[in-house]
Coordinates of C-alpha atoms in Angstrom, one line a residue:
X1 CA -12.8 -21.7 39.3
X2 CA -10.1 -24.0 37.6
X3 CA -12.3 -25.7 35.4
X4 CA -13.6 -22.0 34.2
X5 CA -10.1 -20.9 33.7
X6 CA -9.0 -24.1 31.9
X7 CA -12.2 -23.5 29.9
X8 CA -11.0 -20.1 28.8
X9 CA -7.7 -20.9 28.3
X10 CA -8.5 -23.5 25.7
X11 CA -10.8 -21.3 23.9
X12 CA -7.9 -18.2 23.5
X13 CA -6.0 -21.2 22.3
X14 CA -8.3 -22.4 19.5
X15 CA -9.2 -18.8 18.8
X16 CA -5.3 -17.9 18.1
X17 CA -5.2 -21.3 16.4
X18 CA -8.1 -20.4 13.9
X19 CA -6.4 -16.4 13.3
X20 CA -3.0 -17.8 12.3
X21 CA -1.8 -15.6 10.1
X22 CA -4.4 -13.5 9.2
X23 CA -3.8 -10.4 11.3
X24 CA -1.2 -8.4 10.1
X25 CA 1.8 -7.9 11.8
X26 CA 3.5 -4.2 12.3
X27 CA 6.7 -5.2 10.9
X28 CA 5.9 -8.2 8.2
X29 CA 8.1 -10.9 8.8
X30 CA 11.3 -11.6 6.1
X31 CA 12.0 -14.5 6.5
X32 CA 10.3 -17.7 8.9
X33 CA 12.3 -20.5 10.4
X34 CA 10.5 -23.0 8.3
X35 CA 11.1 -21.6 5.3
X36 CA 15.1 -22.0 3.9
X37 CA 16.5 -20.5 1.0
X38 CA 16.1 -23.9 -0.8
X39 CA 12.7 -24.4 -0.4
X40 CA 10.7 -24.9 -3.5
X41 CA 8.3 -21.9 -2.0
X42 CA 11.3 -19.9 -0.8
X43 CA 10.9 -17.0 -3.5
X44 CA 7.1 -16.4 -3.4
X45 CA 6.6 -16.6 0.3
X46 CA 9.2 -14.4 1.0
X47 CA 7.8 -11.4 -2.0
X48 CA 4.5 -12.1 0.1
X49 CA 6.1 -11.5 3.0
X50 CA 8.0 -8.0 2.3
X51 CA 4.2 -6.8 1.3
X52 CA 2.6 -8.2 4.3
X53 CA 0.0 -9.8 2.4
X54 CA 1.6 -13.5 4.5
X55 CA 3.1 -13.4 7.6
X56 CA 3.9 -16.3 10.0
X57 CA 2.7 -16.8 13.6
X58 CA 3.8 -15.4 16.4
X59 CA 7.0 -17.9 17.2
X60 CA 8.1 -17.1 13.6
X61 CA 7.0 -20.4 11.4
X62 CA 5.2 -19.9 8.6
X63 CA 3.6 -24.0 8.5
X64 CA 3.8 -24.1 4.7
X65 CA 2.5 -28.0 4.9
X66 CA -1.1 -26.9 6.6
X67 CA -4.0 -26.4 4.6
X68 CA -5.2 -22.8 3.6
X69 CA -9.0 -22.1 4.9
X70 CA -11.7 -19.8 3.0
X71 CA -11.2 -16.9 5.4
X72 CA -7.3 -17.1 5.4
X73 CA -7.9 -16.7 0.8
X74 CA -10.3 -14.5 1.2
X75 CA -7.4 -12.5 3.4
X76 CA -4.1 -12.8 1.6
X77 CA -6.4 -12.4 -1.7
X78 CA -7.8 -9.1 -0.4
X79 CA -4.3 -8.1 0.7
X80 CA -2.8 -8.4 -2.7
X81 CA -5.8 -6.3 -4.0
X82 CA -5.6 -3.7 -1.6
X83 CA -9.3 -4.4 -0.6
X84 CA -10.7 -3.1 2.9
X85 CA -9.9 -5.2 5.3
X86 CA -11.6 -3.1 8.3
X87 CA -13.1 -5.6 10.3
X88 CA -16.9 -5.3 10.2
X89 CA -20.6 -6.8 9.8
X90 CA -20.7 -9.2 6.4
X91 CA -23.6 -10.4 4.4
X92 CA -23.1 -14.1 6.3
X93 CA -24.8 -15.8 8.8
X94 CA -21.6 -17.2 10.4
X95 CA -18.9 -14.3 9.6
X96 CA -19.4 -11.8 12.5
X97 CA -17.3 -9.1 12.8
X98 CA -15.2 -9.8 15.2
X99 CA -13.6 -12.7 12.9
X100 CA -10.4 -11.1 11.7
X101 CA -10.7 -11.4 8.1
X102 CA -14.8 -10.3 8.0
X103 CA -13.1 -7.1 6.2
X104 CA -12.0 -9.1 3.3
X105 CA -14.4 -11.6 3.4
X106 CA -17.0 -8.8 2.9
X107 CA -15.0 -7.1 -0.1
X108 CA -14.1 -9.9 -1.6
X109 CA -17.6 -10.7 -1.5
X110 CA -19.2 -7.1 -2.7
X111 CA -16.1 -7.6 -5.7
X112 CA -18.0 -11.0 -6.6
X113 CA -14.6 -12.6 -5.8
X114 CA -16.2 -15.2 -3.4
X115 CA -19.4 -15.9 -2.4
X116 CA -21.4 -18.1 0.0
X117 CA -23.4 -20.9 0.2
X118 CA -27.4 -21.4 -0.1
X119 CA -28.1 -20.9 4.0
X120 CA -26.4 -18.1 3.7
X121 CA -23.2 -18.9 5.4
X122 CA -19.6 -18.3 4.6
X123 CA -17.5 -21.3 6.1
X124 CA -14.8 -19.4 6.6
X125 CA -12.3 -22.1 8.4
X126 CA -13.4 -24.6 5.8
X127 CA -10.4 -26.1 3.6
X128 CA -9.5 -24.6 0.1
X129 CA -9.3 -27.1 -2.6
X130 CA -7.2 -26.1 -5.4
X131 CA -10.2 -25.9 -8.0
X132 CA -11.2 -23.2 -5.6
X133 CA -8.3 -21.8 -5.6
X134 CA -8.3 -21.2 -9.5
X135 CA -11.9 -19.8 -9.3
X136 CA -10.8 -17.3 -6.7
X137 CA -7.3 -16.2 -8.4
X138 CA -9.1 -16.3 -11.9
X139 CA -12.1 -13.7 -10.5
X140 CA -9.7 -11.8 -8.6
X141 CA -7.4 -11.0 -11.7
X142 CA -10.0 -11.0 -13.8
X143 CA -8.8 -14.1 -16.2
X144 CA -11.7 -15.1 -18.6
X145 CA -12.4 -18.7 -17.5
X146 CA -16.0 -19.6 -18.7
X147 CA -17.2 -20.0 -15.2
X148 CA -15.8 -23.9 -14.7
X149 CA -13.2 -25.2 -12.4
X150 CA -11.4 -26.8 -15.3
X151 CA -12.0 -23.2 -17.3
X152 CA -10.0 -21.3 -14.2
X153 CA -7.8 -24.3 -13.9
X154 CA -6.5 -24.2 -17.6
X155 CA -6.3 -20.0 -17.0
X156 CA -4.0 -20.4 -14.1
X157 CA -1.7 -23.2 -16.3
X158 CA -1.5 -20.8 -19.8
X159 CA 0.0 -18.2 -17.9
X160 CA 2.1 -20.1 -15.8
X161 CA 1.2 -19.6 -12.5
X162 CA -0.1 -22.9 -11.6
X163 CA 0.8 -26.7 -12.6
X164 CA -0.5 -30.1 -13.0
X165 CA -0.4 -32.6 -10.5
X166 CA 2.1 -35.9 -11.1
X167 CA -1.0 -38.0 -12.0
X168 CA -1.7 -35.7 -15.3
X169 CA -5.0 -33.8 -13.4
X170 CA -5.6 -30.4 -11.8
X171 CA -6.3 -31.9 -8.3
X172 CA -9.5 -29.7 -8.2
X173 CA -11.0 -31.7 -5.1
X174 CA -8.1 -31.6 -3.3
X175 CA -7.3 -29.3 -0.1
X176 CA -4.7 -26.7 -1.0
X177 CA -1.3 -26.0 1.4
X178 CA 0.0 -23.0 2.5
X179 CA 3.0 -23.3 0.6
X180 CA 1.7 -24.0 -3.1
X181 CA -1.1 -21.0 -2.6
X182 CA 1.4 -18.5 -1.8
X183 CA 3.0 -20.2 -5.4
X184 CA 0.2 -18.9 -7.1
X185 CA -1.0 -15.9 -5.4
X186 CA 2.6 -14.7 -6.0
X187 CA 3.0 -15.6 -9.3
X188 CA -0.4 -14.4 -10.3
X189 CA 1.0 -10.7 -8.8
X190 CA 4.3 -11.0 -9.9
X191 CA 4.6 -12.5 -13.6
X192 CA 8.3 -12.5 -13.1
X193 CA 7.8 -15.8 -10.8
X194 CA 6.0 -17.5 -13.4
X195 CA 7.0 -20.8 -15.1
X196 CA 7.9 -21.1 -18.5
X197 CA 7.9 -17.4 -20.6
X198 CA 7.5 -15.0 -18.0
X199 CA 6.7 -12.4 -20.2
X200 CA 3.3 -9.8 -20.6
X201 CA 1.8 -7.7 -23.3
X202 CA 1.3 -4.3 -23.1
X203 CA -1.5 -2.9 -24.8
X204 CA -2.9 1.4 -24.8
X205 CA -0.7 3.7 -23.0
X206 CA -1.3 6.5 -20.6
X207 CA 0.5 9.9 -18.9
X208 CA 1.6 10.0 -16.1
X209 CA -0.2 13.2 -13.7
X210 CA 2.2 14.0 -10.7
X211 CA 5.8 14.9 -10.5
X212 CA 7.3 12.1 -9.8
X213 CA 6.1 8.4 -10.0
X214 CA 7.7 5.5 -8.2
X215 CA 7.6 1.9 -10.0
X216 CA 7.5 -0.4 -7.6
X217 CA 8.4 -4.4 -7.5
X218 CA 4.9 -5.2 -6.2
X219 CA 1.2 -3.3 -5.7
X220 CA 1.4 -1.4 -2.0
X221 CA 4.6 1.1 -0.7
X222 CA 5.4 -1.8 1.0
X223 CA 7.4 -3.0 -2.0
X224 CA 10.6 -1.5 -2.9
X225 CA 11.5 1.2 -5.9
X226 CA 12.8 -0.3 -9.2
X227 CA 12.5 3.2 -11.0
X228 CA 10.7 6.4 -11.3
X229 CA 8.7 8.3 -14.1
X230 CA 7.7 12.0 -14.5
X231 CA 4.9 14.1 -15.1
X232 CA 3.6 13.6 -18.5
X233 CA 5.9 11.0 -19.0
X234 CA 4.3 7.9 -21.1
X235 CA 4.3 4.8 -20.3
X236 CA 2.8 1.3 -21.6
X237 CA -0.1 -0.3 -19.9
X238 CA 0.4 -3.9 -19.0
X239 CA -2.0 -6.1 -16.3
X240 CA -4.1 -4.6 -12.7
X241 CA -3.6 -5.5 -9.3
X242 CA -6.5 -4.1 -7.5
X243 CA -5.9 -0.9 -7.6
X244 CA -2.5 -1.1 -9.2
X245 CA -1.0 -1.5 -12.6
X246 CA 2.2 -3.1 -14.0
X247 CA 3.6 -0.6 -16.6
X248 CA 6.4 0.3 -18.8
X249 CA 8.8 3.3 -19.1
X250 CA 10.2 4.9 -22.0
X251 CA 13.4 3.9 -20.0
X252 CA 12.7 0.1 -20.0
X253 CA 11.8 -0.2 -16.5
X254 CA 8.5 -2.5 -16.0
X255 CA 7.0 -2.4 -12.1
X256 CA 4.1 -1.9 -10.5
X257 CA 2.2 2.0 -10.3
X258 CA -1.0 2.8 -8.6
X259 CA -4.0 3.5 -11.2
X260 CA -4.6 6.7 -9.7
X261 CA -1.5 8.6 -10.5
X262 CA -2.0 7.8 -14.7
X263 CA -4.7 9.6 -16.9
X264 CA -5.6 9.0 -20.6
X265 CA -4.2 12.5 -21.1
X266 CA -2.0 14.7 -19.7
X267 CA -3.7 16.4 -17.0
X268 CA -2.8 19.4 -15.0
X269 CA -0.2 19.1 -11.8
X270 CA -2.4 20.3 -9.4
X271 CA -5.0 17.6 -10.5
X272 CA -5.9 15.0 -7.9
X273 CA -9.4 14.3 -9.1
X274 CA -8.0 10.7 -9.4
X275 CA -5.8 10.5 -6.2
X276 CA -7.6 7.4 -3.8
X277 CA -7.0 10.4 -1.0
X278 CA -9.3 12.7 -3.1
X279 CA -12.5 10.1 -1.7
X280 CA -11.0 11.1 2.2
X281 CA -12.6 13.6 3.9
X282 CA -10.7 15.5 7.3
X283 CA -12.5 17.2 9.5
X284 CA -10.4 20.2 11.0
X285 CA -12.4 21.3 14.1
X286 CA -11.3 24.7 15.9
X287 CA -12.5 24.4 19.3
X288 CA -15.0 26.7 21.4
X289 CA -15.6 29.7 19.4
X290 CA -18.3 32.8 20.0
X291 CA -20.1 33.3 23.1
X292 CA -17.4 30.6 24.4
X293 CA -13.5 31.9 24.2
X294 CA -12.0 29.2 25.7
X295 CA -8.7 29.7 28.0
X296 CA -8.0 33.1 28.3
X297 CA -3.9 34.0 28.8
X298 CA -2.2 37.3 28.7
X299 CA -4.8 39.0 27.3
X300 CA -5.0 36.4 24.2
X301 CA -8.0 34.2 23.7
X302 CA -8.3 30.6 22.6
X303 CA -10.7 30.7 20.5
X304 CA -9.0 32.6 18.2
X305 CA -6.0 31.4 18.4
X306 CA -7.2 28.0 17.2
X307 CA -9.6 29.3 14.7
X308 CA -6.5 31.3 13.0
X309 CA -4.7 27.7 13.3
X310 CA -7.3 25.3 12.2
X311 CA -7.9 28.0 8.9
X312 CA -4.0 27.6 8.4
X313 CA -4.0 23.8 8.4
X314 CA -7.3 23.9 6.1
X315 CA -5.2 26.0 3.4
X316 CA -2.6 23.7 3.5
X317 CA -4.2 20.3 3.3
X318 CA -6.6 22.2 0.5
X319 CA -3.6 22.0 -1.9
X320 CA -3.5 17.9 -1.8
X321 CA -6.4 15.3 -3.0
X322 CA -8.1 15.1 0.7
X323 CA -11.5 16.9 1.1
X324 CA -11.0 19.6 4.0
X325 CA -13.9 20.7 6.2
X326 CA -14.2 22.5 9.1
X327 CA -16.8 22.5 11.8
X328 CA -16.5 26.4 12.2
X329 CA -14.4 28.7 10.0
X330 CA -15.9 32.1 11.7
X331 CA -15.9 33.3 15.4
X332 CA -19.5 31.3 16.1
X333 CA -20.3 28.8 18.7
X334 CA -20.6 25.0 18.1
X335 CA -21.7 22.6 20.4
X336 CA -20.0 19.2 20.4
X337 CA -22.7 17.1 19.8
X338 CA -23.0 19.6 16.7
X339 CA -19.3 19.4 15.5
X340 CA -19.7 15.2 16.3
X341 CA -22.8 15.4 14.0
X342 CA -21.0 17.6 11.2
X343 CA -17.9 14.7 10.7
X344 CA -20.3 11.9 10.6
X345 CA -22.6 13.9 8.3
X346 CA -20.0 14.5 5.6
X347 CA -18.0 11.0 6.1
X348 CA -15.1 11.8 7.1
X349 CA -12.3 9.7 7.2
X350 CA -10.3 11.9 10.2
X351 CA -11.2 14.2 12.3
X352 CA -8.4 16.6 14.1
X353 CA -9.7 19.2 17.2
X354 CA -7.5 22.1 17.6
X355 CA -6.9 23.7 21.1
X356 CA -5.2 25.6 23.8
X357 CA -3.9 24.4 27.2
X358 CA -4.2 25.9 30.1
X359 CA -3.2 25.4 34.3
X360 CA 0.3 26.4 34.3
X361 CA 2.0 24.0 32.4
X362 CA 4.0 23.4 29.5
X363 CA 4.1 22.0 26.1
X364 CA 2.3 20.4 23.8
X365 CA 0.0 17.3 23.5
X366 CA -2.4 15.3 22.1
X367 CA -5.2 12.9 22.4
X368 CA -7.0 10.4 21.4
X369 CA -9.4 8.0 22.8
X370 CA -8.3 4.5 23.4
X371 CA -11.0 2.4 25.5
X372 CA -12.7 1.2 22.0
X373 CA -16.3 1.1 24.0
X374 CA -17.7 4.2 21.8
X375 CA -15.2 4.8 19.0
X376 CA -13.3 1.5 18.0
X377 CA -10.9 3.8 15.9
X378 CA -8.7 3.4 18.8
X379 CA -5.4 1.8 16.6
X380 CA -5.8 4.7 13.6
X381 CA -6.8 7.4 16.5
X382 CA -3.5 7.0 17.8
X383 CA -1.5 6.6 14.7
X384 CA -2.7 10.0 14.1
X385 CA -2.1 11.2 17.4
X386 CA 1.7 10.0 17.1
X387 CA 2.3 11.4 13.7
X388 CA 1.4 15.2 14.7
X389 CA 2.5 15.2 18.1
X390 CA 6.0 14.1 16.7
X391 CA 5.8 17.3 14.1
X392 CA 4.0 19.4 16.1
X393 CA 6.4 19.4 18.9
X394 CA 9.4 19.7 16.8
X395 CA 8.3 22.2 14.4
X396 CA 7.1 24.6 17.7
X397 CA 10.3 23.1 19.6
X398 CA 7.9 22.7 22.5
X399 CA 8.1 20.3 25.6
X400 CA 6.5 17.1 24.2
X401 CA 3.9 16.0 26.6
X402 CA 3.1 13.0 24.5
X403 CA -0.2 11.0 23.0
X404 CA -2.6 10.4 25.9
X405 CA -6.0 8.8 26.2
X406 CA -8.5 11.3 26.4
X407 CA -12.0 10.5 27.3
X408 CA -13.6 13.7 25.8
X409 CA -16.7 14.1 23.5
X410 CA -15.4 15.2 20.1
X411 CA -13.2 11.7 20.3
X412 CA -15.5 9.7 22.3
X413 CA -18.4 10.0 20.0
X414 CA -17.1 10.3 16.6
X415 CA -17.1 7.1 14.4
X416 CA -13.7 7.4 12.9
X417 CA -9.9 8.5 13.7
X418 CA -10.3 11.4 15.9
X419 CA -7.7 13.8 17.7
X420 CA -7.6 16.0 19.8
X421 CA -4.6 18.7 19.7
X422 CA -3.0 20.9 22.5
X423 CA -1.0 23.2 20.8
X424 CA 0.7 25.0 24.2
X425 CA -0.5 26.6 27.3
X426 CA -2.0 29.6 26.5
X427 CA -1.2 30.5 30.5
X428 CA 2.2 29.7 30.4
X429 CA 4.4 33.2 29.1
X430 CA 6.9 31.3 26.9
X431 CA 3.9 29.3 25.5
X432 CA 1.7 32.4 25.3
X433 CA 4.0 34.0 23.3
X434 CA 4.3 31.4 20.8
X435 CA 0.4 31.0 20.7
X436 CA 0.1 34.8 19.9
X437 CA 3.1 34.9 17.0
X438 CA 1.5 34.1 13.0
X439 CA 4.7 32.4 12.6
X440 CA 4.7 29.6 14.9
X441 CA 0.9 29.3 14.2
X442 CA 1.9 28.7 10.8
X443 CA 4.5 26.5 11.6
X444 CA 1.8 24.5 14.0
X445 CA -0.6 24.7 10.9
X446 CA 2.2 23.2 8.7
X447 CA 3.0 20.6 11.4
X448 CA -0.5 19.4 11.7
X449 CA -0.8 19.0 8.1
X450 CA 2.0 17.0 7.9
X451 CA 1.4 14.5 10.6
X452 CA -2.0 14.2 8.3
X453 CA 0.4 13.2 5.8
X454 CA 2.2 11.1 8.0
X455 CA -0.9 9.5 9.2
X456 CA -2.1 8.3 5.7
X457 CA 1.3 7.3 4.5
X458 CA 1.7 4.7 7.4
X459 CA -1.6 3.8 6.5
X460 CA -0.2 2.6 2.8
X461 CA -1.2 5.4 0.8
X462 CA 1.2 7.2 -1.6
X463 CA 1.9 10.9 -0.1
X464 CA 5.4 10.8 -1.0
X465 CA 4.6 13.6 -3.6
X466 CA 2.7 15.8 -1.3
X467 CA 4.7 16.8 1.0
X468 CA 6.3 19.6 -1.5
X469 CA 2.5 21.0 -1.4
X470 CA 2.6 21.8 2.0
X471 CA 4.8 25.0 2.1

């Protein structure tokens, strides 16, 4: 029995040996004890850091000396491109998906950013050279190198971003250190930490298509604001990120936009054609319906009561970029295999049930399902569970009952975020009465929308202009 649990106890400690730094912290670390203001790296590590595309290990050293493998690139590479890093089945032999970065590895892959070898394996905890290196950065950025290691060496140089080595040559076949990758990773993102002239040409120009714009020191919300532009402002196209772009204001201000949020022309406000939200589909689901009514309460039925609710919340998130459905938007009966069947056969992103408590209690609650044996959207399910719950409760200035595990169909058997929503007891007076008023419905409509909003924003999207939509 010892030798078993020495057995296991050295395997946890190569696994958490092999995922250093390559599952992303809640709250990136800022600075590492290894790292010093006067180290050579200091200034890149630490504008990887504040967008969590690095992070150190759990006792807070960041190990700049130890060489980078082809899974951690393939990670921090896909971080700074924004790529999705949901872990999942890859096109190799030997990256399952239970290896933390299989997310990347397979975007990177599909982008044609890495690729694999002739047995059709990844090696992902192989070392990095620094020849590799240059290949990687040069197809990520898309820098024209003619397909050789000296062609993406010389790329990196003329902008730059990397150096020689003492001896005159690239280095190519040697391993590359933590340290000098998050040099040029860093420096390829943020031109402003390159060597020599640091500066860019802008070429084209483009409008601006929401309200308000925030420029931003690096590509993700993670980054903070250097300025702001306006609708139809102009503004002067410079280099991508991903899904980013590095642009100038009329105002002088250069910083980082997302692509989404500029058009050729000037297009109208209440365009989101080009939003990244407007590819998410939420599934609002008002529960029971027809033959069944639900809980029954003072003479007021559940059924309709989420049905008005769930119509409410649909009108609301209709006027930003996400694609609303609803499993039932008339008094007929669904099944939940049926309303399981309907999210999965449009995609959706999230799914949010709406109902009505009832055995005498108080409040309002909400659940999700966190075992991970059916639906392994357990982490996002509650994210979304905590963001309405928080505005639900406030905005109906009910008893907040919390986020709970629920082991119940709609969440259960669904293949992405799914919650499940107790508005109040519909057999409780005080609740009842709430339940039965269009205002507070309205306000639990409006609540549920914004906890949607909530839920995407921690999730890195930009919603900071749609929350004056939801009125």
């Amino acid at each position: 029995m010892k030798a078993v649990k020495l057995l296991l106890s050295l395997l946890l400690a190569v696994s958490s040996l092999l995922a250093f730094d390559l599952t992303r912290s809640e709250a990136a670390a800022k600075t590492f004890k290894d790292i010093s203001s006067t180290h050579r790296a200091y200034k890149e590590i630490s504008y990887l850091s504040e967008g969590e595309i690095v992070s150190g290990d759990s006792k807070g050293y960041f190990q700049p000396s130890r060489t980078v493998t082809r899974a951690e690139a393939a990670a921090m590479i896909g971080r700074s491109l924004n790529l999705d890093g949901t872990k999942r089945q890859t096109s190799f032999n030997d990256v399952s998906s239970n290896i933390f970065a299989s997310g990347y590895i397979q975007s990177a892959y599909e982008k044609k950013i890495i690729s694999g070898y002739k047995d059709g394996s990844f090696k992902p905890y192989d070392q990095v050279t620094r020849g590799e290196m240059a290949v990687m950065l040069s197809k990520a950025f898309n820098y024209s190198y003619g397909g050789t290691l000296s062609g993406a060496a010389n790329a990196l140089k003329s902008r730059g971003i990397a150096q020689g080595m003492t001896d005159g040559t690239f280095g190519a076949d040697k391993s590359i250190i933590r340290a000098d990758f998050a040099i040029f990773l860093a420096r390829a993102i943020d031109y402003t930490l390159r060597v020599g002239n640091p500066g860019i040409t802008f070429s084209g120009e483009m409008y601006v298509n929401v309200d308000s714009l925030n420029i931003r020191t690096g590509p993700s919300t993670k980054y903070g604001v250097k300025g702001s532009v306006k609708y139809k402002e102009k503004v002067a196209i410079g280099y991508k990120v991903g899904t980013w772009t590095v642009v100038k204001s009329a105002a002088g201000t250069i910083g980082f936009v997302l692509d989404s949020y500029l058009s050729k022309t000037v297009s109208s406000g209440d365009d989101h054609s080009q939003s990244p939200l407007a590819s998410k589909t939420i599934v609002i689901d008002p529960g029971h319906g027809g033959t069944d009514a639900g809980a029954i309460g003072y003479g007021l039925k559940e059924k309709d009561v989420v049905l008005d609710t769930g119509k409410r919340v649909r009108d609301l998130l209709a006027k930003t970029p996400l694609n609303v459905k609803m499993t039932r938007d008339t008094d007929t009966f669904v099944t939940l295999a049926g309303r399981v069947s309907f999210a999965k056969s449009v995609n959706a992103d999230s799914f949010v049930s709406i109902h009505a408590n009832a055995g005498g209690g108080t409040g309002s609650e909400t659940y999700y399902y966190g075992l991970a044996r059916a639906n392994p959207y357990t982490t996002e399910s509650k994210l979304l569970a905590e963001k309405i719950q928080k505005r639900l409760v406030d905005a109906m200035s009910t008893k907040d009952r919390g986020e709970k595990h629920g082991d119940l169909h709609v969440l259960r058997e669904n293949t992405m975020p799914a919650v499940l929503v107790e508005l109040a007891f519909i057999d409780t007076k005080a609740d009842n009465d709430k339940l039965a008023s269009p205002s507070y419905r309205q306000a639990a409509a409006k609540a549920i929308a914004l906890g949607v909003l909530d839920y995407y924003g921690a999730r890195g999207y930009d919603v900071s202009n749609l929350y004056s939509l939801i009125k």
